Tab-separated table of C-alpha atoms in Angstrom:
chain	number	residue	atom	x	y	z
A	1	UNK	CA	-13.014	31.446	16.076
A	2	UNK	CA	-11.296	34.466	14.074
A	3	UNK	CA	-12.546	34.173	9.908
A	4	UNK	CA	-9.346	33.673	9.102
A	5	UNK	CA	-8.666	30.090	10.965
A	6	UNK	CA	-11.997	29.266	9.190
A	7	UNK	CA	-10.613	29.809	5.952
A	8	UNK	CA	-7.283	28.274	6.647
A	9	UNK	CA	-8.899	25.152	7.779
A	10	UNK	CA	-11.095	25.338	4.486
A	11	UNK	CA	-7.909	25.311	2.609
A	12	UNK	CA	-6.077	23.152	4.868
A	13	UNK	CA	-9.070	20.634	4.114
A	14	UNK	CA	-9.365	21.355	0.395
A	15	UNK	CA	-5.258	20.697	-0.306
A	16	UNK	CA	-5.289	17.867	2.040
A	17	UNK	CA	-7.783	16.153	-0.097
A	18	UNK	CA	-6.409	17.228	-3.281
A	19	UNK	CA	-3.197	16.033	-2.342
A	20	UNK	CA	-4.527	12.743	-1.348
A	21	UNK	CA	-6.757	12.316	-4.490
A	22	UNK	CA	-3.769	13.248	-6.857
A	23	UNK	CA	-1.606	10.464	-4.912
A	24	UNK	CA	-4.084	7.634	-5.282
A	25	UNK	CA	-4.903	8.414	-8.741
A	26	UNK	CA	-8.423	9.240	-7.819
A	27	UNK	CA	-8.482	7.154	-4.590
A	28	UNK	CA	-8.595	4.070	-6.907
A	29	UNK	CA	-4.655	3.104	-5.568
A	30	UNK	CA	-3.260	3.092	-2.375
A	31	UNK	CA	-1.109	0.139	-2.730
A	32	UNK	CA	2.046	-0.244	-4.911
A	33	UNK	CA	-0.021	-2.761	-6.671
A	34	UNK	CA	-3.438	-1.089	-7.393
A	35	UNK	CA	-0.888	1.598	-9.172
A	36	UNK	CA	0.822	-0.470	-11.472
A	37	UNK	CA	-2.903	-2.060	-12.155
A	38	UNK	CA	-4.175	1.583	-12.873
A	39	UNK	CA	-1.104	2.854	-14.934
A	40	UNK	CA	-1.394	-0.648	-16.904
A	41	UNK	CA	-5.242	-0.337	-17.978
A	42	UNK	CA	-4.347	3.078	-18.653
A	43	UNK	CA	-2.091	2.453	-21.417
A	44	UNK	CA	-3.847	-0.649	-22.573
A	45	UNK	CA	-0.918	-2.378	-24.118
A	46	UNK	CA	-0.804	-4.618	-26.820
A	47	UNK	CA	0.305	-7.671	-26.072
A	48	UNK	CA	3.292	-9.182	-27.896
A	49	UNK	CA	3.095	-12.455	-30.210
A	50	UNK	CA	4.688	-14.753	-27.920
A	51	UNK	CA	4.959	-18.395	-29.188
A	52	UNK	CA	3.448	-20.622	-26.451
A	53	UNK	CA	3.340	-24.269	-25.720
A	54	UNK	CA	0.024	-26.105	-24.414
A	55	UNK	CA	-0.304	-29.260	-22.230
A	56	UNK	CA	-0.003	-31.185	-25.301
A	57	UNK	CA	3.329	-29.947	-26.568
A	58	UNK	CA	1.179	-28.148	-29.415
A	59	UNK	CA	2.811	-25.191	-30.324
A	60	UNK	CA	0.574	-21.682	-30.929
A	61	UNK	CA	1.590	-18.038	-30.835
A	62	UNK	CA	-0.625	-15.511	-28.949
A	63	UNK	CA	-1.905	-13.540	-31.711
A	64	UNK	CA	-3.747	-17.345	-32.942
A	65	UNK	CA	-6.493	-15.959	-30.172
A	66	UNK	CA	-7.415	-12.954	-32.006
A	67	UNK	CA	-11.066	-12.185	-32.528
A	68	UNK	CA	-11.478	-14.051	-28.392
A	69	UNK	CA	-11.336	-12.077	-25.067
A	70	UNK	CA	-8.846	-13.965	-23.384
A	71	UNK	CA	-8.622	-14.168	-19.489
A	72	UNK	CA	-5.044	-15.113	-18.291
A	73	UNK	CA	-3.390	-15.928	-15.150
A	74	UNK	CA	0.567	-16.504	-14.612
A	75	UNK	CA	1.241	-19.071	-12.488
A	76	UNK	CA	3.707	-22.132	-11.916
A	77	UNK	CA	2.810	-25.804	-11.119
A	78	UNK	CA	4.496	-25.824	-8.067
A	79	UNK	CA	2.898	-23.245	-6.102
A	80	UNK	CA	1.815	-23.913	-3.221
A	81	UNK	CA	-0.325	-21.183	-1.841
A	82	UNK	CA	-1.692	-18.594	-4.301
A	83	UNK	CA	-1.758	-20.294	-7.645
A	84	UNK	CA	-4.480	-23.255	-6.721
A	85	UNK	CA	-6.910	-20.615	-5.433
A	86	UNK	CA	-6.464	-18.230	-8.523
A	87	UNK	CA	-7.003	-21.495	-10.426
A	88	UNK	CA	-9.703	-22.423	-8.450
A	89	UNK	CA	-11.154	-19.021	-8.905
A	90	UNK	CA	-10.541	-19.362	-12.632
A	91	UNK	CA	-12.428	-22.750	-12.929
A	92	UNK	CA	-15.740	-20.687	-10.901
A	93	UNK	CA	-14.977	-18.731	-14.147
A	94	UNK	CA	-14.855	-21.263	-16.313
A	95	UNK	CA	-18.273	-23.035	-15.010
A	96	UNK	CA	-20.000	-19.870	-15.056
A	97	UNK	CA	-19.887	-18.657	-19.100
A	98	UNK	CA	-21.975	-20.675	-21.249
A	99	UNK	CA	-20.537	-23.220	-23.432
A	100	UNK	CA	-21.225	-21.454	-26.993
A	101	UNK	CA	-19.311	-18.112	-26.302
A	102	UNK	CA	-16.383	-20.303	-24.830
A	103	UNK	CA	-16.310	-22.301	-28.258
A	104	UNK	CA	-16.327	-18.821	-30.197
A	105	UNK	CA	-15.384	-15.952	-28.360
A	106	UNK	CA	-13.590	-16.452	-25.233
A	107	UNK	CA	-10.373	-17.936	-24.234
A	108	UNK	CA	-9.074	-19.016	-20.895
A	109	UNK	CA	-5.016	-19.326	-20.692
A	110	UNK	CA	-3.226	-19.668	-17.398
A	111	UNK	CA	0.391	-19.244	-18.356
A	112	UNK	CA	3.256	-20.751	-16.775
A	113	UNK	CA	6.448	-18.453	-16.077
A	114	UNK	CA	8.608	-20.862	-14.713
A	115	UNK	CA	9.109	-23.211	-18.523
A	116	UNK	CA	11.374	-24.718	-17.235
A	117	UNK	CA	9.729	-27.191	-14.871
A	118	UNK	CA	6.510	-26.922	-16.178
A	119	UNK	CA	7.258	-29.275	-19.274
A	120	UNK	CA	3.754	-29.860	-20.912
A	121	UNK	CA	3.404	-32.998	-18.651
A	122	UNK	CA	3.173	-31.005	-15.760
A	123	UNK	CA	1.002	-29.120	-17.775
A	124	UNK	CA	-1.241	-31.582	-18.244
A	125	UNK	CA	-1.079	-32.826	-14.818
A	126	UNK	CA	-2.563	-29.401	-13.607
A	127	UNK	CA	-4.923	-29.636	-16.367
A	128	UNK	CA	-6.860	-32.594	-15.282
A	129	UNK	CA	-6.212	-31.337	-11.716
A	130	UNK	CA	-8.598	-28.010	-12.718
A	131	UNK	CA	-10.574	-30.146	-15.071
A	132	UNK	CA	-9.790	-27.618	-17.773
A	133	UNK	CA	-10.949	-28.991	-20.901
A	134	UNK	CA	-7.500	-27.807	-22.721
A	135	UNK	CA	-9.025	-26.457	-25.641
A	136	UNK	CA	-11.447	-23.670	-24.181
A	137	UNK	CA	-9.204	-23.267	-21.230
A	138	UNK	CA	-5.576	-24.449	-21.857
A	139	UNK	CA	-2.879	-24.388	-19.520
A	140	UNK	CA	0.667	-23.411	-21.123
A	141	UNK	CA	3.652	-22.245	-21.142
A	142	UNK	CA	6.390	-20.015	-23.157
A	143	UNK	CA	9.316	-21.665	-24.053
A	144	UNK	CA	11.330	-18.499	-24.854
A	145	UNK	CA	12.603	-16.550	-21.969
A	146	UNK	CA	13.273	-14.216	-23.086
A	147	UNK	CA	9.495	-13.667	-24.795
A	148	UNK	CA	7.865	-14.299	-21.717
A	149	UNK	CA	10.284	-11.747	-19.782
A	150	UNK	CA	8.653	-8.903	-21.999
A	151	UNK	CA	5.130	-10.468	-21.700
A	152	UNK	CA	5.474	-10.098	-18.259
A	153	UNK	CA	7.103	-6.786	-17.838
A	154	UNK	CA	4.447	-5.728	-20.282
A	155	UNK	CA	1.229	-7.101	-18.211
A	156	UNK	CA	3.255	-5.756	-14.504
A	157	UNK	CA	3.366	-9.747	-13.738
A	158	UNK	CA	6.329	-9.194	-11.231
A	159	UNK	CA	8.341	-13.201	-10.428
A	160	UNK	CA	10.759	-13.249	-7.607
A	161	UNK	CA	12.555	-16.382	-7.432
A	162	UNK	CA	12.670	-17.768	-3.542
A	163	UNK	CA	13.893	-20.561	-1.941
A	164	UNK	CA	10.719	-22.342	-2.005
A	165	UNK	CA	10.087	-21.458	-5.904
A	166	UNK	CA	8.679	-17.852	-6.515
A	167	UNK	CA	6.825	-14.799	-4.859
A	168	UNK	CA	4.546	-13.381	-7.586
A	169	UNK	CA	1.551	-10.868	-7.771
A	170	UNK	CA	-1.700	-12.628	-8.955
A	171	UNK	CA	-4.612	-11.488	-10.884
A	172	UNK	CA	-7.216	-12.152	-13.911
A	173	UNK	CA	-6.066	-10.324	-16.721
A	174	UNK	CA	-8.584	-10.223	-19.333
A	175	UNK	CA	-7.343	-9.176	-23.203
A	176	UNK	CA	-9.790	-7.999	-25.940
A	177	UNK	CA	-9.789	-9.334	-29.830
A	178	UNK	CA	-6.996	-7.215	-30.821
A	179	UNK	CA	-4.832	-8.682	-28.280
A	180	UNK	CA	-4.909	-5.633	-26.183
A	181	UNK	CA	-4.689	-5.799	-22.415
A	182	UNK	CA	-7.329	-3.856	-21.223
A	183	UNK	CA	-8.622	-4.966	-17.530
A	184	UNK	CA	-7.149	-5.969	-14.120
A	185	UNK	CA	-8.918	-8.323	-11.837
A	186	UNK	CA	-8.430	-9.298	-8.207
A	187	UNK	CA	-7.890	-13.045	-8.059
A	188	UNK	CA	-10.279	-13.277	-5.145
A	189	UNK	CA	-13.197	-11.639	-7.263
A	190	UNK	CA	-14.270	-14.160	-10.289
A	191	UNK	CA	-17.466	-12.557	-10.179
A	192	UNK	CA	-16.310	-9.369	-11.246
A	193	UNK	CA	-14.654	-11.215	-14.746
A	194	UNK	CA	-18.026	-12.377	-15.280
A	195	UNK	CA	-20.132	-9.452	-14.967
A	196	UNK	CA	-17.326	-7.684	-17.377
A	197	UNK	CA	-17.501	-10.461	-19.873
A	198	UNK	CA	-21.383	-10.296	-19.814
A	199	UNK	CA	-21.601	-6.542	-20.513
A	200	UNK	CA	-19.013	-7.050	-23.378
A	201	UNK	CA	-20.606	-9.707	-24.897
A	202	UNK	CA	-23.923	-9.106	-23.754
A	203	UNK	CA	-25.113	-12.489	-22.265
B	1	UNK	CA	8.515	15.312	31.733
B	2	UNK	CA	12.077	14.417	33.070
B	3	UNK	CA	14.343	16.056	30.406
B	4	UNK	CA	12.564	19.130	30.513
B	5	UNK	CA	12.721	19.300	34.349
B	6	UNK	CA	16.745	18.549	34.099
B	7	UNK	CA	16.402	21.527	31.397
B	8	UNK	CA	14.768	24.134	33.472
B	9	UNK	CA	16.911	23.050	36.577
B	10	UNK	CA	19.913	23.604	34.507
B	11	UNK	CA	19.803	26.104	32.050
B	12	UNK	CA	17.662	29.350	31.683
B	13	UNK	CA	15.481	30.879	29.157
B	14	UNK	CA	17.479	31.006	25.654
B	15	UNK	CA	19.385	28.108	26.112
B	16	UNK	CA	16.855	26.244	26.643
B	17	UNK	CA	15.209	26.804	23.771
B	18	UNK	CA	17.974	26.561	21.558
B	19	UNK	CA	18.981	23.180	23.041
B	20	UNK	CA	15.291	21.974	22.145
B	21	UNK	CA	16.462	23.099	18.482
B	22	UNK	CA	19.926	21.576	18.777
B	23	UNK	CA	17.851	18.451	19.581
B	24	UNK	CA	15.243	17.927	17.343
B	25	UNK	CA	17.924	18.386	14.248
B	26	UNK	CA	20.405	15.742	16.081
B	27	UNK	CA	17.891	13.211	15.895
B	28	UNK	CA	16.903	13.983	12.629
B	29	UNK	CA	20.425	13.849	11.313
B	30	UNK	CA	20.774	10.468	13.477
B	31	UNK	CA	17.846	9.535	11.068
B	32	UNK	CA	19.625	10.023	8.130
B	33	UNK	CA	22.758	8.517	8.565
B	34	UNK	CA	22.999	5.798	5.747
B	35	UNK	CA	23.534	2.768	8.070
B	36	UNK	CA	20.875	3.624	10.736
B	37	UNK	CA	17.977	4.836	7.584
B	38	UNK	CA	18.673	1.439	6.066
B	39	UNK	CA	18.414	0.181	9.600
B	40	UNK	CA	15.321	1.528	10.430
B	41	UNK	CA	14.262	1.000	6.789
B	42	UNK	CA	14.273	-2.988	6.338
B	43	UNK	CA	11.757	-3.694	8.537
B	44	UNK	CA	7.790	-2.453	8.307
B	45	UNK	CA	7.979	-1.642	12.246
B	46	UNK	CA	11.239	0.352	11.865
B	47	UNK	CA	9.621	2.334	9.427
B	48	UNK	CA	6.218	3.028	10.575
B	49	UNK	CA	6.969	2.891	14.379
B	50	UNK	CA	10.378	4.243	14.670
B	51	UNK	CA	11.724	6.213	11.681
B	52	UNK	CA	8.301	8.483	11.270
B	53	UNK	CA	7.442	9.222	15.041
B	54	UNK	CA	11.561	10.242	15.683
B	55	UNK	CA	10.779	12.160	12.964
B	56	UNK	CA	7.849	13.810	13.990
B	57	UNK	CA	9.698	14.089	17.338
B	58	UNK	CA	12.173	16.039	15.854
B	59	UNK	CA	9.689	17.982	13.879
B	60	UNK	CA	7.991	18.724	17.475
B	61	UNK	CA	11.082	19.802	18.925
B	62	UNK	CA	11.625	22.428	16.101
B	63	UNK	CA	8.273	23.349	16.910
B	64	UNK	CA	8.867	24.228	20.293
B	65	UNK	CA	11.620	26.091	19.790
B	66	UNK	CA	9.665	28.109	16.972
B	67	UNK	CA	6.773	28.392	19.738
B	68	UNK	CA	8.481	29.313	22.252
B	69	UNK	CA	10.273	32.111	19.893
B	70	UNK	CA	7.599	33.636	18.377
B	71	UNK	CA	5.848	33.448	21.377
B	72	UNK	CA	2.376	31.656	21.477
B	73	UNK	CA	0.088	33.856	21.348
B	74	UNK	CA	-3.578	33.103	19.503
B	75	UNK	CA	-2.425	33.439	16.091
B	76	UNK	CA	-5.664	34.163	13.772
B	77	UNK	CA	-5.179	31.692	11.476
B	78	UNK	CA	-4.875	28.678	13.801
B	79	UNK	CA	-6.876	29.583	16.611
B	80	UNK	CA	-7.922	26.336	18.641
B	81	UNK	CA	-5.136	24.731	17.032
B	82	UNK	CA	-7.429	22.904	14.502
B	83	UNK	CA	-5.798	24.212	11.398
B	84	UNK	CA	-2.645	22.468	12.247
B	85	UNK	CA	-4.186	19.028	13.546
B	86	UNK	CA	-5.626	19.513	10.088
B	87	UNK	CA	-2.176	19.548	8.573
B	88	UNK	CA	-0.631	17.060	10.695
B	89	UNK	CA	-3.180	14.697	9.671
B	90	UNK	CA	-3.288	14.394	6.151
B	91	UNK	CA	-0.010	14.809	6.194
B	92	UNK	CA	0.146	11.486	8.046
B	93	UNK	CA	-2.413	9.565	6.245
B	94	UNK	CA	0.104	10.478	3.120
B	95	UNK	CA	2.945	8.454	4.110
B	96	UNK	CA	1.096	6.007	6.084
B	97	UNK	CA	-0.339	4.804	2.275
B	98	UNK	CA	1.185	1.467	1.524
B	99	UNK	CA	2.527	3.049	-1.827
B	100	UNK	CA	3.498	5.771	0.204
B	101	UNK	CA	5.797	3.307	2.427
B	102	UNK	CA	6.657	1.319	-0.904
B	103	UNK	CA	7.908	5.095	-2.339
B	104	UNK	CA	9.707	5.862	0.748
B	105	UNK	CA	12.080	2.769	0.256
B	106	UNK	CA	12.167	2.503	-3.459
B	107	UNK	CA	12.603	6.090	-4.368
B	108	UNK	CA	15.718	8.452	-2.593
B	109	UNK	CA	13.548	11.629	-3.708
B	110	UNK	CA	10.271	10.612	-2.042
B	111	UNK	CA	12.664	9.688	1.337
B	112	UNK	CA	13.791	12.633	1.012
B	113	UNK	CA	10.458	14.428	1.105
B	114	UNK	CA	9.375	12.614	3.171
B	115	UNK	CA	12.321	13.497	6.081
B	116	UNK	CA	11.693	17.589	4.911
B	117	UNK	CA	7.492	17.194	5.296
B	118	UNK	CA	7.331	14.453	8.450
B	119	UNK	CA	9.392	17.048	10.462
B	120	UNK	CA	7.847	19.871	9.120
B	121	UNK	CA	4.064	18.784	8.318
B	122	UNK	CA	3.156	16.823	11.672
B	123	UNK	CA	5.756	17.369	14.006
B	124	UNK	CA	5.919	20.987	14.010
B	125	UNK	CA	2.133	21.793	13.426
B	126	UNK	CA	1.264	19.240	16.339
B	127	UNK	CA	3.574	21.720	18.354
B	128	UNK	CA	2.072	24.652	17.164
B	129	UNK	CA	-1.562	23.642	17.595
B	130	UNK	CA	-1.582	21.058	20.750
B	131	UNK	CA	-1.482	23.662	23.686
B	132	UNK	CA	-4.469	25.597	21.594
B	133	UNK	CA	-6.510	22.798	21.600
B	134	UNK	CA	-9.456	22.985	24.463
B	135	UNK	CA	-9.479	19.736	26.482
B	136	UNK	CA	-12.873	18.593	24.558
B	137	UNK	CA	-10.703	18.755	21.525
B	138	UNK	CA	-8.060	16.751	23.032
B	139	UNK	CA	-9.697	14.070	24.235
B	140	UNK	CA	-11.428	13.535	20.865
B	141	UNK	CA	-7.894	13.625	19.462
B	142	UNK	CA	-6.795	10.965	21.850
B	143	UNK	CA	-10.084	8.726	21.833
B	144	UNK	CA	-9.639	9.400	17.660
B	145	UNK	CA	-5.970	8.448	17.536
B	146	UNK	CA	-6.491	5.308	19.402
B	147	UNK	CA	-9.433	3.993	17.930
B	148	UNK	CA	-7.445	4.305	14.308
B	149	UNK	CA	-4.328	2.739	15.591
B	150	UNK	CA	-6.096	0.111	16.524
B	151	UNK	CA	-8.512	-0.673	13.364
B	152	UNK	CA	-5.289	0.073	11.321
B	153	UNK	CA	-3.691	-2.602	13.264
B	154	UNK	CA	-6.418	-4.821	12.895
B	155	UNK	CA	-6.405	-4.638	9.219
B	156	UNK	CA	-2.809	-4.639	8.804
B	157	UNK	CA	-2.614	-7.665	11.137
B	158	UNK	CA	-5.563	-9.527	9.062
B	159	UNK	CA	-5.909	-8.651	5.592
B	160	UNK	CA	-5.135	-11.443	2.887
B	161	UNK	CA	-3.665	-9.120	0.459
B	162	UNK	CA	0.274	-7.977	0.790
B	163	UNK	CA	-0.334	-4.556	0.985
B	164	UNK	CA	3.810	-3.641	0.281
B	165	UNK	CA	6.036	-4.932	-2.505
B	166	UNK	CA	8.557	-4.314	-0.361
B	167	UNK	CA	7.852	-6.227	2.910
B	168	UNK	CA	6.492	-9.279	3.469
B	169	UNK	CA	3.416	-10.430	5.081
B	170	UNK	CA	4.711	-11.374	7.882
B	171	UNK	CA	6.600	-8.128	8.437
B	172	UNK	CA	2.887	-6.939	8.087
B	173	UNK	CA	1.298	-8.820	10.814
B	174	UNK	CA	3.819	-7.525	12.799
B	175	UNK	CA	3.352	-3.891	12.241
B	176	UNK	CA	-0.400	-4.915	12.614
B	177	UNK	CA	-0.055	-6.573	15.677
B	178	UNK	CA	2.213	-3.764	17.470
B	179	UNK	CA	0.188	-1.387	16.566
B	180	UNK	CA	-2.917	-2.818	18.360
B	181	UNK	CA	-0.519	-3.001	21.243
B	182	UNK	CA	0.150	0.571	21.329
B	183	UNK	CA	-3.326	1.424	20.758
B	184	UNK	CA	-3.972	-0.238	24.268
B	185	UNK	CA	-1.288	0.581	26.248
B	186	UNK	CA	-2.014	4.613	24.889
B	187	UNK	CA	-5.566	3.769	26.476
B	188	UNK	CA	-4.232	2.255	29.388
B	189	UNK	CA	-2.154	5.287	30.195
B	190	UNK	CA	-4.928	7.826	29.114
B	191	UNK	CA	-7.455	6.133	31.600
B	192	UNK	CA	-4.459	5.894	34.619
B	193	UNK	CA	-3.969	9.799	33.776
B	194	UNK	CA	-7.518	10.367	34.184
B	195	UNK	CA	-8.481	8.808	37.131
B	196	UNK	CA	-5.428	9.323	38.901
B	197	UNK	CA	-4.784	13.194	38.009
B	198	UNK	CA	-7.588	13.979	36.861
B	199	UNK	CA	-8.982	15.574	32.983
B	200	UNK	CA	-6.826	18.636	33.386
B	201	UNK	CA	-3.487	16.361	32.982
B	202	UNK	CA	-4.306	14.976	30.080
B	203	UNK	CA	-1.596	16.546	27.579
């Protein structure tokens, strides 16, 4: 083969995998998804002070969990398919970080986007339905649309309304003490929360 | 195959050629009127199986007609046609990337890339580089190409995660499923060409 088709398949190869490295930001993202997850961390946003309402109508605003790394989810009471298994998922969590750093320095908060039908009754319903011990792990919701509209442009939590209720992205979002957003998790990998909480707070 | 019997039967030399041209850039303006993109667009099996190969049809027909006029003799820098199967490639894997086909409907700039580079990246290299390659080289293209329609089917067809924002799952298993069809009926036809015509026919 003439030198020159050896070089121009060395570059061909080269660019090709440039191209494609550049595109997946660093082969980390080849969906839609894994990219907004990536650009998010990136920026590690500070979350805003929404005022939230638990299961038992208590009102609290977000920046009350300061000094805790807080692990989130967004879901609504009425899902059907996702929601119970990131719950699920979120409980394997919950049994799996011992009970003195979940007094002091961790909080669990699944978050509700759809206030409007998940009054803190339903709330609590799904509460004892997790056996979340609503203090440690509370399940709530935020009353102001327009506040949780920001929180969840600002965390890439995308809601579309359906017939049957909503189709939403789902993941473990886990916040630092300043309130900052800093990780991404797949909802099918609890471990993974874990192993990050454990380096963090060395247990 | 029939059209270009018809074509030699009817017209000579130049004309030919040229009408390969004419062609290729009919179909790909048929591909980019409005109605027919959005069309094509809406479903994951319009855009993966029909939009992009018409495109790379078209892209093939150009480069024929570029072939054919700069004559195809072994040009040094893509001698056994591997430089351009190079090409075509990664320029494939590109826009096969679920963000890729999220981009491609979201974003009017990346369509429009994409219609300038599909053409121009794997249609017209294939072209360029397909009667170069040596029979061995072929038949590992073939045995390649179907082996990764098929996985890519597979995992299409069964992964949990919805690997588009912009279609849903089911529009997944769909694409997933067809391709795994094609993937056997190329093999089916690749086998029938062997045994019936022998290795040499394989083109």
């Amino acid at each position: 083969m003439a030198k020159r088709s050896y070089l121009m398949i060395t570059i061909v190869i080269i660019t090709g995998i440039a191209v494609l490295f550049y595109s997946t930001d660093q082969f980390q993202a080849f969906t839609a998804e894994q990219a907004r997850r990536v650009k998010i961390v990136k920026k590690a946003p500070k979350l805003l002070d929404v005022a939230i309402q638990d299961s038992n109508a208590e009102f609290s605003s977000l920046s009350d969990y300061k000094g805790k790394y807080m692990i989130a989810t967004f879901v609504y009471t009425s899902c059907g398919d996702v929601c119970p298994v990131v719950e699920m998922n979120l409980k394997e969590i919950y049994s799996s970080l011992p009970n003195h750093l979940l007094e002091d320095k961790i909080q669990l908060l699944s978050i509700s986007f759809d206030p409007k039908r998940d009054t803190p009754g339903h709330l609590e319903h799904y509460r004892e339905l997790f056996q979340a011990d609503g203090d440690a792990w509370k399940m709530v919701r935020i009353p102001n649309q327009q506040e949780l509209d920001a929180l969840l442009e600002q965390t890439g939590v995308i809601v579309i309304p359906t017939e049957q209720g909503f189709e939403h992205n789902a993941a473990f979002y886990l916040i630092d003490p300043n309130g900052r957003l800093i990780q991404i998790f797949d909802y099918n990998a609890p471990g993974q929360v874990v192993e990050e909480l454990k380096k963090l707070l060395s247990f | 195959m029939l059209l270009n019997g018809w074509l030699k039967l009817s017209v000579k030399g130049e004309l030919q050629m040229h009408l390969k041209l004419l062609l290729g850039l009919v179909l790909i303006a048929i591909l980019s009127v409005p109605q027919v993109r959005n069309n094509l667009v809406s479903t994951m099996i319009g855009q993966m199986i029909i939009q992009m190969p018409l495109l790379t049809v078209g892209g093939y027909l150009f480069g024929v007609f570029v072939r054919d006029k700069i004559g195809n003799s072994s040009s040094s820098l893509n001698s056994y046609g591997i430089a351009g199967l190079l090409i075509a490639l990664f320029t494939y894997i590109y826009w096969f990337l679920p963000r890729s086909i999220d981009a491609a409907v979201n974003n009017s700039s990346f369509e429009l890339v994409k219609y300038v580079t599909v053409p121009l990246l794997i249609g017209l290299p294939l072209a360029l580089s397909w009667g170069r390659l040596s029979v061995a080289a072929k038949g590992f293209v073939w045995a390649n190409v179907i082996s990764m329609c098929f996985v890519m089917g597979w995992f299409y067809a069964n992964t949990p995660v919805r690997l588009c924002n912009n279609y849903l799952s089911e529009q997944q298993i769909q694409l997933g499923m067809t391709l795994m069809g094609i993937s056997i009926l190329l093999l089916v036809t690749l086998f029938t060409k062997i045994f019936f015509f022998g290795v040499k026919s394989v083109h």
